[in-house]
Amino acid sequence: MSFQLPDLPYAHDALAPHGMSAETLEYHHDLHHNAYVTNGNKAIEGTKWEGKSLEEIIKGTYDANAVAQNGIFNNISQLWNHNQFWEMMSPGESKMPGELEKALNDNFGSVDKFKAEFSAAGAGQFGSGWAWLVKKKDGSLAVTKTENGVNPVCFDQTVLLGCDVWEHSYYIDFRNKRPAYLENFLNNLVNWENVASRM
Ligand code: MN3
């Protein structure tokens, strides 16, 4: 059974009033995400990874010492990253659950300080990659950034929130203004109920 492209959890134009256009989602979900599915399935065909879960393949093929990751890892991790990303956004008003607000206050000082740290991580990621809010094994929350398809699964961390900072994620709507895209993501797009449910 090969991996499938999941449908978006909302219509392509549902996020447009919140700063992510239908055109971005047509390219990003229907073409980019779909390419990771197609190329990931092709890459694992006939290998020991066929039939394994996305997480097993990500952990098994990540090479901490490599200058560049391999094709299986790159496609399968990006497939997983995008599966999470669509779920982390919402077209409706999203109120931050109290338990999440408390955790952010406890770990970062305030929600605004968390947002500033997350934005700085995304803006400071040189080239393609992701900004993350993770829960570490000791239960503490942290903001991290990773290059290309690398994600917190590689480091046994639980992903609470991720923001794609590859140019394909923001160039149609924000051109070169990655910080504006990140600010809009945090203030208008994040599904905080989804983030809280991952804790
Ligand atoms: Mn992407």
JSON list of C-alpha atoms and ligand atoms in Angstrom, two decimals:
[
{"chain": "A", "resi": 1, "resn": "MET", "atom": "CA", "xyz": [0.00, 0.00, 0.00]},
{"chain": "A", "resi": 2, "resn": "SER", "atom": "CA", "xyz": [1.66, 3.19, -1.11]},
{"chain": "A", "resi": 3, "resn": "PHE", "atom": "CA", "xyz": [1.33, 6.57, 0.57]},
{"chain": "A", "resi": 4, "resn": "GLN", "atom": "CA", "xyz": [-1.50, 8.83, -0.60]},
{"chain": "A", "resi": 5, "resn": "LEU", "atom": "CA", "xyz": [-1.86, 12.60, -0.83]},
{"chain": "A", "resi": 6, "resn": "PRO", "atom": "CA", "xyz": [-4.39, 13.56, 1.87]},
{"chain": "A", "resi": 7, "resn": "ASP", "atom": "CA", "xyz": [-7.12, 16.02, 0.90]},
{"chain": "A", "resi": 8, "resn": "LEU", "atom": "CA", "xyz": [-6.81, 19.49, 2.40]},
{"chain": "A", "resi": 9, "resn": "PRO", "atom": "CA", "xyz": [-8.97, 19.72, 5.56]},
{"chain": "A", "resi": 10, "resn": "TYR", "atom": "CA", "xyz": [-10.65, 22.82, 4.00]},
{"chain": "A", "resi": 11, "resn": "ALA", "atom": "CA", "xyz": [-11.36, 24.25, 0.56]},
{"chain": "A", "resi": 12, "resn": "HIS", "atom": "CA", "xyz": [-8.44, 25.65, -1.46]},
{"chain": "A", "resi": 13, "resn": "ASP", "atom": "CA", "xyz": [-9.82, 29.19, -1.09]},
{"chain": "A", "resi": 14, "resn": "ALA", "atom": "CA", "xyz": [-10.73, 28.86, 2.61]},
{"chain": "A", "resi": 15, "resn": "LEU", "atom": "CA", "xyz": [-7.53, 30.45, 3.93]},
{"chain": "A", "resi": 16, "resn": "ALA", "atom": "CA", "xyz": [-7.55, 33.32, 1.44]},
{"chain": "A", "resi": 17, "resn": "PRO", "atom": "CA", "xyz": [-9.26, 35.76, 3.87]},
{"chain": "A", "resi": 18, "resn": "HIS", "atom": "CA", "xyz": [-6.43, 34.92, 6.31]},
{"chain": "A", "resi": 19, "resn": "GLY", "atom": "CA", "xyz": [-3.56, 35.59, 3.93]},
{"chain": "A", "resi": 20, "resn": "MET", "atom": "CA", "xyz": [-2.95, 32.25, 2.18]},
{"chain": "A", "resi": 21, "resn": "SER", "atom": "CA", "xyz": [-4.39, 32.29, -1.33]},
{"chain": "A", "resi": 22, "resn": "ALA", "atom": "CA", "xyz": [-6.06, 29.51, -3.30]},
{"chain": "A", "resi": 23, "resn": "GLU", "atom": "CA", "xyz": [-3.21, 29.77, -5.80]},
{"chain": "A", "resi": 24, "resn": "THR", "atom": "CA", "xyz": [-0.66, 29.07, -3.07]},
{"chain": "A", "resi": 25, "resn": "LEU", "atom": "CA", "xyz": [-2.60, 25.99, -1.93]},
{"chain": "A", "resi": 26, "resn": "GLU", "atom": "CA", "xyz": [-3.06, 24.79, -5.51]},
{"chain": "A", "resi": 27, "resn": "TYR", "atom": "CA", "xyz": [0.70, 24.87, -6.02]},
{"chain": "A", "resi": 28, "resn": "HIS", "atom": "CA", "xyz": [1.75, 23.89, -2.52]},
{"chain": "A", "resi": 29, "resn": "HIS", "atom": "CA", "xyz": [-0.68, 21.04, -1.83]},
{"chain": "A", "resi": 30, "resn": "ASP", "atom": "CA", "xyz": [-1.67, 19.80, -5.29]},
{"chain": "A", "resi": 31, "resn": "LEU", "atom": "CA", "xyz": [1.80, 20.03, -6.87]},
{"chain": "A", "resi": 32, "resn": "HIS", "atom": "CA", "xyz": [4.60, 20.26, -4.26]},
{"chain": "A", "resi": 33, "resn": "HIS", "atom": "CA", "xyz": [3.08, 17.98, -1.61]},
{"chain": "A", "resi": 34, "resn": "ASN", "atom": "CA", "xyz": [1.89, 15.59, -4.31]},
{"chain": "A", "resi": 35, "resn": "ALA", "atom": "CA", "xyz": [5.42, 15.40, -5.75]},
{"chain": "A", "resi": 36, "resn": "TYR", "atom": "CA", "xyz": [6.77, 14.31, -2.34]},
{"chain": "A", "resi": 37, "resn": "VAL", "atom": "CA", "xyz": [4.13, 11.55, -2.27]},
{"chain": "A", "resi": 38, "resn": "THR", "atom": "CA", "xyz": [4.92, 10.37, -5.81]},
{"chain": "A", "resi": 39, "resn": "ASN", "atom": "CA", "xyz": [8.70, 10.58, -5.42]},
{"chain": "A", "resi": 40, "resn": "GLY", "atom": "CA", "xyz": [8.63, 9.12, -1.91]},
{"chain": "A", "resi": 41, "resn": "ASN", "atom": "CA", "xyz": [6.65, 6.09, -3.07]},
{"chain": "A", "resi": 42, "resn": "LYS", "atom": "CA", "xyz": [9.06, 5.64, -6.00]},
{"chain": "A", "resi": 43, "resn": "ALA", "atom": "CA", "xyz": [12.11, 5.97, -3.75]},
{"chain": "A", "resi": 44, "resn": "ILE", "atom": "CA", "xyz": [11.05, 3.26, -1.27]},
{"chain": "A", "resi": 45, "resn": "GLU", "atom": "CA", "xyz": [9.79, 0.82, -3.92]},
{"chain": "A", "resi": 46, "resn": "GLY", "atom": "CA", "xyz": [11.69, -2.44, -3.61]},
{"chain": "A", "resi": 47, "resn": "THR", "atom": "CA", "xyz": [13.58, -1.32, -0.50]},
{"chain": "A", "resi": 48, "resn": "LYS", "atom": "CA", "xyz": [13.27, -2.49, 3.11]},
{"chain": "A", "resi": 49, "resn": "TRP", "atom": "CA", "xyz": [11.23, 0.66, 3.81]},
{"chain": "A", "resi": 50, "resn": "GLU", "atom": "CA", "xyz": [8.25, -0.46, 1.73]},
{"chain": "A", "resi": 51, "resn": "GLY", "atom": "CA", "xyz": [5.32, -1.08, 4.11]},
{"chain": "A", "resi": 52, "resn": "LYS", "atom": "CA", "xyz": [6.90, 0.85, 6.99]},
{"chain": "A", "resi": 53, "resn": "SER", "atom": "CA", "xyz": [5.30, 3.95, 8.56]},
{"chain": "A", "resi": 54, "resn": "LEU", "atom": "CA", "xyz": [6.39, 7.46, 7.63]},
{"chain": "A", "resi": 55, "resn": "GLU", "atom": "CA", "xyz": [7.88, 7.95, 11.09]},
{"chain": "A", "resi": 56, "resn": "GLU", "atom": "CA", "xyz": [9.84, 4.68, 10.90]},
{"chain": "A", "resi": 57, "resn": "ILE", "atom": "CA", "xyz": [11.29, 5.67, 7.52]},
{"chain": "A", "resi": 58, "resn": "ILE", "atom": "CA", "xyz": [12.14, 9.20, 8.73]},
{"chain": "A", "resi": 59, "resn": "LYS", "atom": "CA", "xyz": [13.97, 7.90, 11.83]},
{"chain": "A", "resi": 60, "resn": "GLY", "atom": "CA", "xyz": [15.62, 5.07, 9.90]},
{"chain": "A", "resi": 61, "resn": "THR", "atom": "CA", "xyz": [16.96, 7.10, 6.99]},
{"chain": "A", "resi": 62, "resn": "TYR", "atom": "CA", "xyz": [17.98, 10.37, 8.71]},
{"chain": "A", "resi": 63, "resn": "ASP", "atom": "CA", "xyz": [21.77, 10.69, 8.82]},
{"chain": "A", "resi": 64, "resn": "ALA", "atom": "CA", "xyz": [22.94, 13.19, 11.43]},
{"chain": "A", "resi": 65, "resn": "ASN", "atom": "CA", "xyz": [26.45, 13.21, 9.95]},
{"chain": "A", "resi": 66, "resn": "ALA", "atom": "CA", "xyz": [25.51, 13.70, 6.31]},
{"chain": "A", "resi": 67, "resn": "VAL", "atom": "CA", "xyz": [26.15, 17.00, 4.53]},
{"chain": "A", "resi": 68, "resn": "ALA", "atom": "CA", "xyz": [22.97, 16.36, 2.52]},
{"chain": "A", "resi": 69, "resn": "GLN", "atom": "CA", "xyz": [20.17, 13.90, 3.29]},
{"chain": "A", "resi": 70, "resn": "ASN", "atom": "CA", "xyz": [19.25, 11.09, 0.89]},
{"chain": "A", "resi": 71, "resn": "GLY", "atom": "CA", "xyz": [16.30, 10.96, -1.52]},
{"chain": "A", "resi": 72, "resn": "ILE", "atom": "CA", "xyz": [14.21, 8.58, 0.56]},
{"chain": "A", "resi": 73, "resn": "PHE", "atom": "CA", "xyz": [14.52, 10.76, 3.65]},
{"chain": "A", "resi": 74, "resn": "ASN", "atom": "CA", "xyz": [13.96, 14.04, 1.82]},
{"chain": "A", "resi": 75, "resn": "ASN", "atom": "CA", "xyz": [10.72, 12.98, 0.13]},
{"chain": "A", "resi": 76, "resn": "ILE", "atom": "CA", "xyz": [9.24, 10.96, 3.00]},
{"chain": "A", "resi": 77, "resn": "SER", "atom": "CA", "xyz": [9.99, 13.60, 5.63]},
{"chain": "A", "resi": 78, "resn": "GLN", "atom": "CA", "xyz": [8.55, 16.35, 3.43]},
{"chain": "A", "resi": 79, "resn": "LEU", "atom": "CA", "xyz": [5.47, 14.17, 2.85]},
{"chain": "A", "resi": 80, "resn": "TRP", "atom": "CA", "xyz": [5.01, 13.90, 6.63]},
{"chain": "A", "resi": 81, "resn": "ASN", "atom": "CA", "xyz": [5.79, 17.59, 7.24]},
{"chain": "A", "resi": 82, "resn": "HIS", "atom": "CA", "xyz": [3.08, 18.72, 4.84]},
{"chain": "A", "resi": 83, "resn": "ASN", "atom": "CA", "xyz": [0.55, 16.20, 6.22]},
{"chain": "A", "resi": 84, "resn": "GLN", "atom": "CA", "xyz": [0.98, 18.02, 9.55]},
{"chain": "A", "resi": 85, "resn": "PHE", "atom": "CA", "xyz": [1.15, 21.54, 8.11]},
{"chain": "A", "resi": 86, "resn": "TRP", "atom": "CA", "xyz": [-2.35, 21.62, 6.59]},
{"chain": "A", "resi": 87, "resn": "GLU", "atom": "CA", "xyz": [-3.84, 20.36, 9.87]},
{"chain": "A", "resi": 88, "resn": "MET", "atom": "CA", "xyz": [-2.06, 23.10, 11.81]},
{"chain": "A", "resi": 89, "resn": "MET", "atom": "CA", "xyz": [-4.01, 25.86, 10.03]},
{"chain": "A", "resi": 90, "resn": "SER", "atom": "CA", "xyz": [-7.69, 26.71, 10.23]},
{"chain": "A", "resi": 91, "resn": "PRO", "atom": "CA", "xyz": [-10.04, 28.90, 8.20]},
{"chain": "A", "resi": 92, "resn": "GLY", "atom": "CA", "xyz": [-12.10, 29.75, 11.28]},
{"chain": "A", "resi": 93, "resn": "GLU", "atom": "CA", "xyz": [-11.41, 31.82, 14.36]},
{"chain": "A", "resi": 94, "resn": "SER", "atom": "CA", "xyz": [-9.07, 29.79, 16.53]},
{"chain": "A", "resi": 95, "resn": "LYS", "atom": "CA", "xyz": [-8.94, 30.46, 20.25]},
{"chain": "A", "resi": 96, "resn": "MET", "atom": "CA", "xyz": [-5.86, 29.24, 22.09]},
{"chain": "A", "resi": 97, "resn": "PRO", "atom": "CA", "xyz": [-6.82, 26.58, 24.67]},
{"chain": "A", "resi": 98, "resn": "GLY", "atom": "CA", "xyz": [-5.90, 27.51, 28.24]},
{"chain": "A", "resi": 99, "resn": "GLU", "atom": "CA", "xyz": [-3.51, 24.60, 28.76]},
{"chain": "A", "resi": 100, "resn": "LEU", "atom": "CA", "xyz": [-1.47, 25.66, 25.71]},
{"chain": "A", "resi": 101, "resn": "GLU", "atom": "CA", "xyz": [-1.45, 29.31, 26.77]},
{"chain": "A", "resi": 102, "resn": "LYS", "atom": "CA", "xyz": [-0.19, 28.27, 30.20]},
{"chain": "A", "resi": 103, "resn": "ALA", "atom": "CA", "xyz": [2.52, 26.04, 28.70]},
{"chain": "A", "resi": 104, "resn": "LEU", "atom": "CA", "xyz": [3.71, 28.88, 26.43]},
{"chain": "A", "resi": 105, "resn": "ASN", "atom": "CA", "xyz": [3.73, 31.31, 29.35]},
{"chain": "A", "resi": 106, "resn": "ASP", "atom": "CA", "xyz": [5.66, 28.84, 31.51]},
{"chain": "A", "resi": 107, "resn": "ASN", "atom": "CA", "xyz": [8.25, 28.02, 28.84]},
{"chain": "A", "resi": 108, "resn": "PHE", "atom": "CA", "xyz": [8.72, 31.33, 27.03]},
{"chain": "A", "resi": 109, "resn": "GLY", "atom": "CA", "xyz": [7.52, 33.99, 29.48]},
{"chain": "A", "resi": 110, "resn": "SER", "atom": "CA", "xyz": [4.48, 34.94, 27.39]},
{"chain": "A", "resi": 111, "resn": "VAL", "atom": "CA", "xyz": [2.62, 34.01, 24.21]},
{"chain": "A", "resi": 112, "resn": "ASP", "atom": "CA", "xyz": [4.09, 37.08, 22.50]},
{"chain": "A", "resi": 113, "resn": "LYS", "atom": "CA", "xyz": [7.62, 36.04, 23.47]},
{"chain": "A", "resi": 114, "resn": "PHE", "atom": "CA", "xyz": [6.94, 32.58, 22.03]},
{"chain": "A", "resi": 115, "resn": "LYS", "atom": "CA", "xyz": [5.70, 34.15, 18.78]},
{"chain": "A", "resi": 116, "resn": "ALA", "atom": "CA", "xyz": [8.77, 36.40, 18.58]},
{"chain": "A", "resi": 117, "resn": "GLU", "atom": "CA", "xyz": [11.10, 33.43, 19.08]},
{"chain": "A", "resi": 118, "resn": "PHE", "atom": "CA", "xyz": [9.23, 31.31, 16.53]},
{"chain": "A", "resi": 119, "resn": "SER", "atom": "CA", "xyz": [9.26, 34.14, 13.94]},
{"chain": "A", "resi": 120, "resn": "ALA", "atom": "CA", "xyz": [12.97, 34.74, 14.51]},
{"chain": "A", "resi": 121, "resn": "ALA", "atom": "CA", "xyz": [13.69, 31.02, 14.01]},
{"chain": "A", "resi": 122, "resn": "GLY", "atom": "CA", "xyz": [11.75, 30.96, 10.73]},
{"chain": "A", "resi": 123, "resn": "ALA", "atom": "CA", "xyz": [13.23, 34.19, 9.45]},
{"chain": "A", "resi": 124, "resn": "GLY", "atom": "CA", "xyz": [16.72, 33.10, 10.50]},
{"chain": "A", "resi": 125, "resn": "GLN", "atom": "CA", "xyz": [16.62, 29.71, 8.76]},
{"chain": "A", "resi": 126, "resn": "PHE", "atom": "CA", "xyz": [19.06, 30.27, 5.87]},
{"chain": "A", "resi": 127, "resn": "GLY", "atom": "CA", "xyz": [17.50, 28.83, 2.73]},
{"chain": "A", "resi": 128, "resn": "SER", "atom": "CA", "xyz": [14.70, 26.25, 2.75]},
{"chain": "A", "resi": 129, "resn": "GLY", "atom": "CA", "xyz": [13.44, 24.69, 5.94]},
{"chain": "A", "resi": 130, "resn": "TRP", "atom": "CA", "xyz": [10.97, 24.79, 8.80]},
{"chain": "A", "resi": 131, "resn": "ALA", "atom": "CA", "xyz": [10.38, 26.56, 12.12]},
{"chain": "A", "resi": 132, "resn": "TRP", "atom": "CA", "xyz": [8.97, 24.38, 14.90]},
{"chain": "A", "resi": 133, "resn": "LEU", "atom": "CA", "xyz": [7.43, 24.40, 18.34]},
{"chain": "A", "resi": 134, "resn": "VAL", "atom": "CA", "xyz": [8.38, 21.08, 19.92]},
{"chain": "A", "resi": 135, "resn": "LYS", "atom": "CA", "xyz": [7.88, 19.21, 23.14]},
{"chain": "A", "resi": 136, "resn": "LYS", "atom": "CA", "xyz": [11.08, 17.61, 24.28]},
{"chain": "A", "resi": 137, "resn": "LYS", "atom": "CA", "xyz": [11.43, 14.30, 26.13]},
{"chain": "A", "resi": 138, "resn": "ASP", "atom": "CA", "xyz": [11.75, 16.12, 29.47]},
{"chain": "A", "resi": 139, "resn": "GLY", "atom": "CA", "xyz": [8.35, 17.74, 28.82]},
{"chain": "A", "resi": 140, "resn": "SER", "atom": "CA", "xyz": [9.65, 21.25, 28.17]},
{"chain": "A", "resi": 141, "resn": "LEU", "atom": "CA", "xyz": [8.67, 23.21, 25.06]},
{"chain": "A", "resi": 142, "resn": "ALA", "atom": "CA", "xyz": [11.24, 24.71, 22.70]},
{"chain": "A", "resi": 143, "resn": "VAL", "atom": "CA", "xyz": [11.42, 26.57, 19.40]},
{"chain": "A", "resi": 144, "resn": "THR", "atom": "CA", "xyz": [13.72, 25.05, 16.78]},
{"chain": "A", "resi": 145, "resn": "LYS", "atom": "CA", "xyz": [14.50, 25.42, 13.10]},
{"chain": "A", "resi": 146, "resn": "THR", "atom": "CA", "xyz": [15.61, 22.78, 10.60]},
{"chain": "A", "resi": 147, "resn": "GLU", "atom": "CA", "xyz": [16.92, 22.80, 7.04]},
{"chain": "A", "resi": 148, "resn": "ASN", "atom": "CA", "xyz": [15.15, 21.33, 4.02]},
{"chain": "A", "resi": 149, "resn": "GLY", "atom": "CA", "xyz": [13.01, 18.33, 5.07]},
{"chain": "A", "resi": 150, "resn": "VAL", "atom": "CA", "xyz": [14.61, 17.64, 8.44]},
{"chain": "A", "resi": 151, "resn": "ASN", "atom": "CA", "xyz": [12.03, 17.63, 11.23]},
{"chain": "A", "resi": 152, "resn": "PRO", "atom": "CA", "xyz": [11.77, 17.06, 15.00]},
{"chain": "A", "resi": 153, "resn": "VAL", "atom": "CA", "xyz": [10.89, 13.37, 14.51]},
{"chain": "A", "resi": 154, "resn": "CYS", "atom": "CA", "xyz": [14.61, 12.91, 13.71]},
{"chain": "A", "resi": 155, "resn": "PHE", "atom": "CA", "xyz": [15.44, 14.05, 17.24]},
{"chain": "A", "resi": 156, "resn": "ASP", "atom": "CA", "xyz": [12.65, 12.17, 19.07]},
{"chain": "A", "resi": 157, "resn": "GLN", "atom": "CA", "xyz": [10.80, 15.42, 19.76]},
{"chain": "A", "resi": 158, "resn": "THR", "atom": "CA", "xyz": [7.01, 15.83, 19.54]},
{"chain": "A", "resi": 159, "resn": "VAL", "atom": "CA", "xyz": [5.89, 18.36, 16.94]},
{"chain": "A", "resi": 160, "resn": "LEU", "atom": "CA", "xyz": [3.32, 20.83, 18.26]},
{"chain": "A", "resi": 161, "resn": "LEU", "atom": "CA", "xyz": [3.54, 23.42, 15.46]},
{"chain": "A", "resi": 162, "resn": "GLY", "atom": "CA", "xyz": [5.52, 23.76, 12.25]},
{"chain": "A", "resi": 163, "resn": "CYS", "atom": "CA", "xyz": [5.78, 26.48, 9.65]},
{"chain": "A", "resi": 164, "resn": "ASP", "atom": "CA", "xyz": [7.10, 25.80, 6.16]},
{"chain": "A", "resi": 165, "resn": "VAL", "atom": "CA", "xyz": [9.61, 28.52, 5.24]},
{"chain": "A", "resi": 166, "resn": "TRP", "atom": "CA", "xyz": [10.48, 27.17, 1.78]},
{"chain": "A", "resi": 167, "resn": "GLU", "atom": "CA", "xyz": [9.91, 29.94, -0.77]},
{"chain": "A", "resi": 168, "resn": "HIS", "atom": "CA", "xyz": [7.08, 27.94, -2.39]},
{"chain": "A", "resi": 169, "resn": "SER", "atom": "CA", "xyz": [5.13, 28.45, 0.84]},
{"chain": "A", "resi": 170, "resn": "TYR", "atom": "CA", "xyz": [5.07, 32.27, 0.72]},
{"chain": "A", "resi": 171, "resn": "TYR", "atom": "CA", "xyz": [6.32, 33.68, -2.56]},
{"chain": "A", "resi": 172, "resn": "ILE", "atom": "CA", "xyz": [2.92, 33.97, -4.27]},
{"chain": "A", "resi": 173, "resn": "ASP", "atom": "CA", "xyz": [1.31, 35.85, -1.36]},
{"chain": "A", "resi": 174, "resn": "PHE", "atom": "CA", "xyz": [4.23, 37.60, 0.32]},
{"chain": "A", "resi": 175, "resn": "ARG", "atom": "CA", "xyz": [6.97, 37.64, -2.36]},
{"chain": "A", "resi": 176, "resn": "ASN", "atom": "CA", "xyz": [10.31, 37.94, -0.54]},
{"chain": "A", "resi": 177, "resn": "LYS", "atom": "CA", "xyz": [8.80, 39.02, 2.79]},
{"chain": "A", "resi": 178, "resn": "ARG", "atom": "CA", "xyz": [9.27, 35.88, 4.87]},
{"chain": "A", "resi": 179, "resn": "PRO", "atom": "CA", "xyz": [8.91, 37.70, 8.23]},
{"chain": "A", "resi": 180, "resn": "ALA", "atom": "CA", "xyz": [5.49, 39.07, 7.14]},
{"chain": "A", "resi": 181, "resn": "TYR", "atom": "CA", "xyz": [4.42, 35.54, 6.14]},
{"chain": "A", "resi": 182, "resn": "LEU", "atom": "CA", "xyz": [5.48, 34.20, 9.54]},
{"chain": "A", "resi": 183, "resn": "GLU", "atom": "CA", "xyz": [3.68, 36.97, 11.41]},
{"chain": "A", "resi": 184, "resn": "ASN", "atom": "CA", "xyz": [0.51, 36.32, 9.41]},
{"chain": "A", "resi": 185, "resn": "PHE", "atom": "CA", "xyz": [0.84, 32.57, 9.99]},
{"chain": "A", "resi": 186, "resn": "LEU", "atom": "CA", "xyz": [1.01, 33.01, 13.78]},
{"chain": "A", "resi": 187, "resn": "ASN", "atom": "CA", "xyz": [-1.70, 35.66, 14.04]},
{"chain": "A", "resi": 188, "resn": "ASN", "atom": "CA", "xyz": [-4.24, 34.55, 11.41]},
{"chain": "A", "resi": 189, "resn": "LEU", "atom": "CA", "xyz": [-3.69, 30.96, 10.31]},
{"chain": "A", "resi": 190, "resn": "VAL", "atom": "CA", "xyz": [-2.65, 28.69, 13.18]},
{"chain": "A", "resi": 191, "resn": "ASN", "atom": "CA", "xyz": [-5.20, 26.18, 14.46]},
{"chain": "A", "resi": 192, "resn": "TRP", "atom": "CA", "xyz": [-4.32, 26.44, 18.17]},
{"chain": "A", "resi": 193, "resn": "GLU", "atom": "CA", "xyz": [-6.73, 23.64, 19.11]},
{"chain": "A", "resi": 194, "resn": "ASN", "atom": "CA", "xyz": [-4.69, 21.35, 16.85]},
{"chain": "A", "resi": 195, "resn": "VAL", "atom": "CA", "xyz": [-1.43, 22.53, 18.46]},
{"chain": "A", "resi": 196, "resn": "ALA", "atom": "CA", "xyz": [-2.84, 21.88, 21.95]},
{"chain": "A", "resi": 197, "resn": "SER", "atom": "CA", "xyz": [-4.10, 18.42, 20.95]},
{"chain": "A", "resi": 198, "resn": "ARG", "atom": "CA", "xyz": [-0.50, 17.39, 20.19]},
{"chain": "A", "resi": 199, "resn": "MET", "atom": "CA", "xyz": [0.75, 18.11, 23.71]},
{"chain": "B", "resi": 1, "resn": "MN3", "atom": "MN", "xyz": [6.28, 23.09, 1.38]}
]
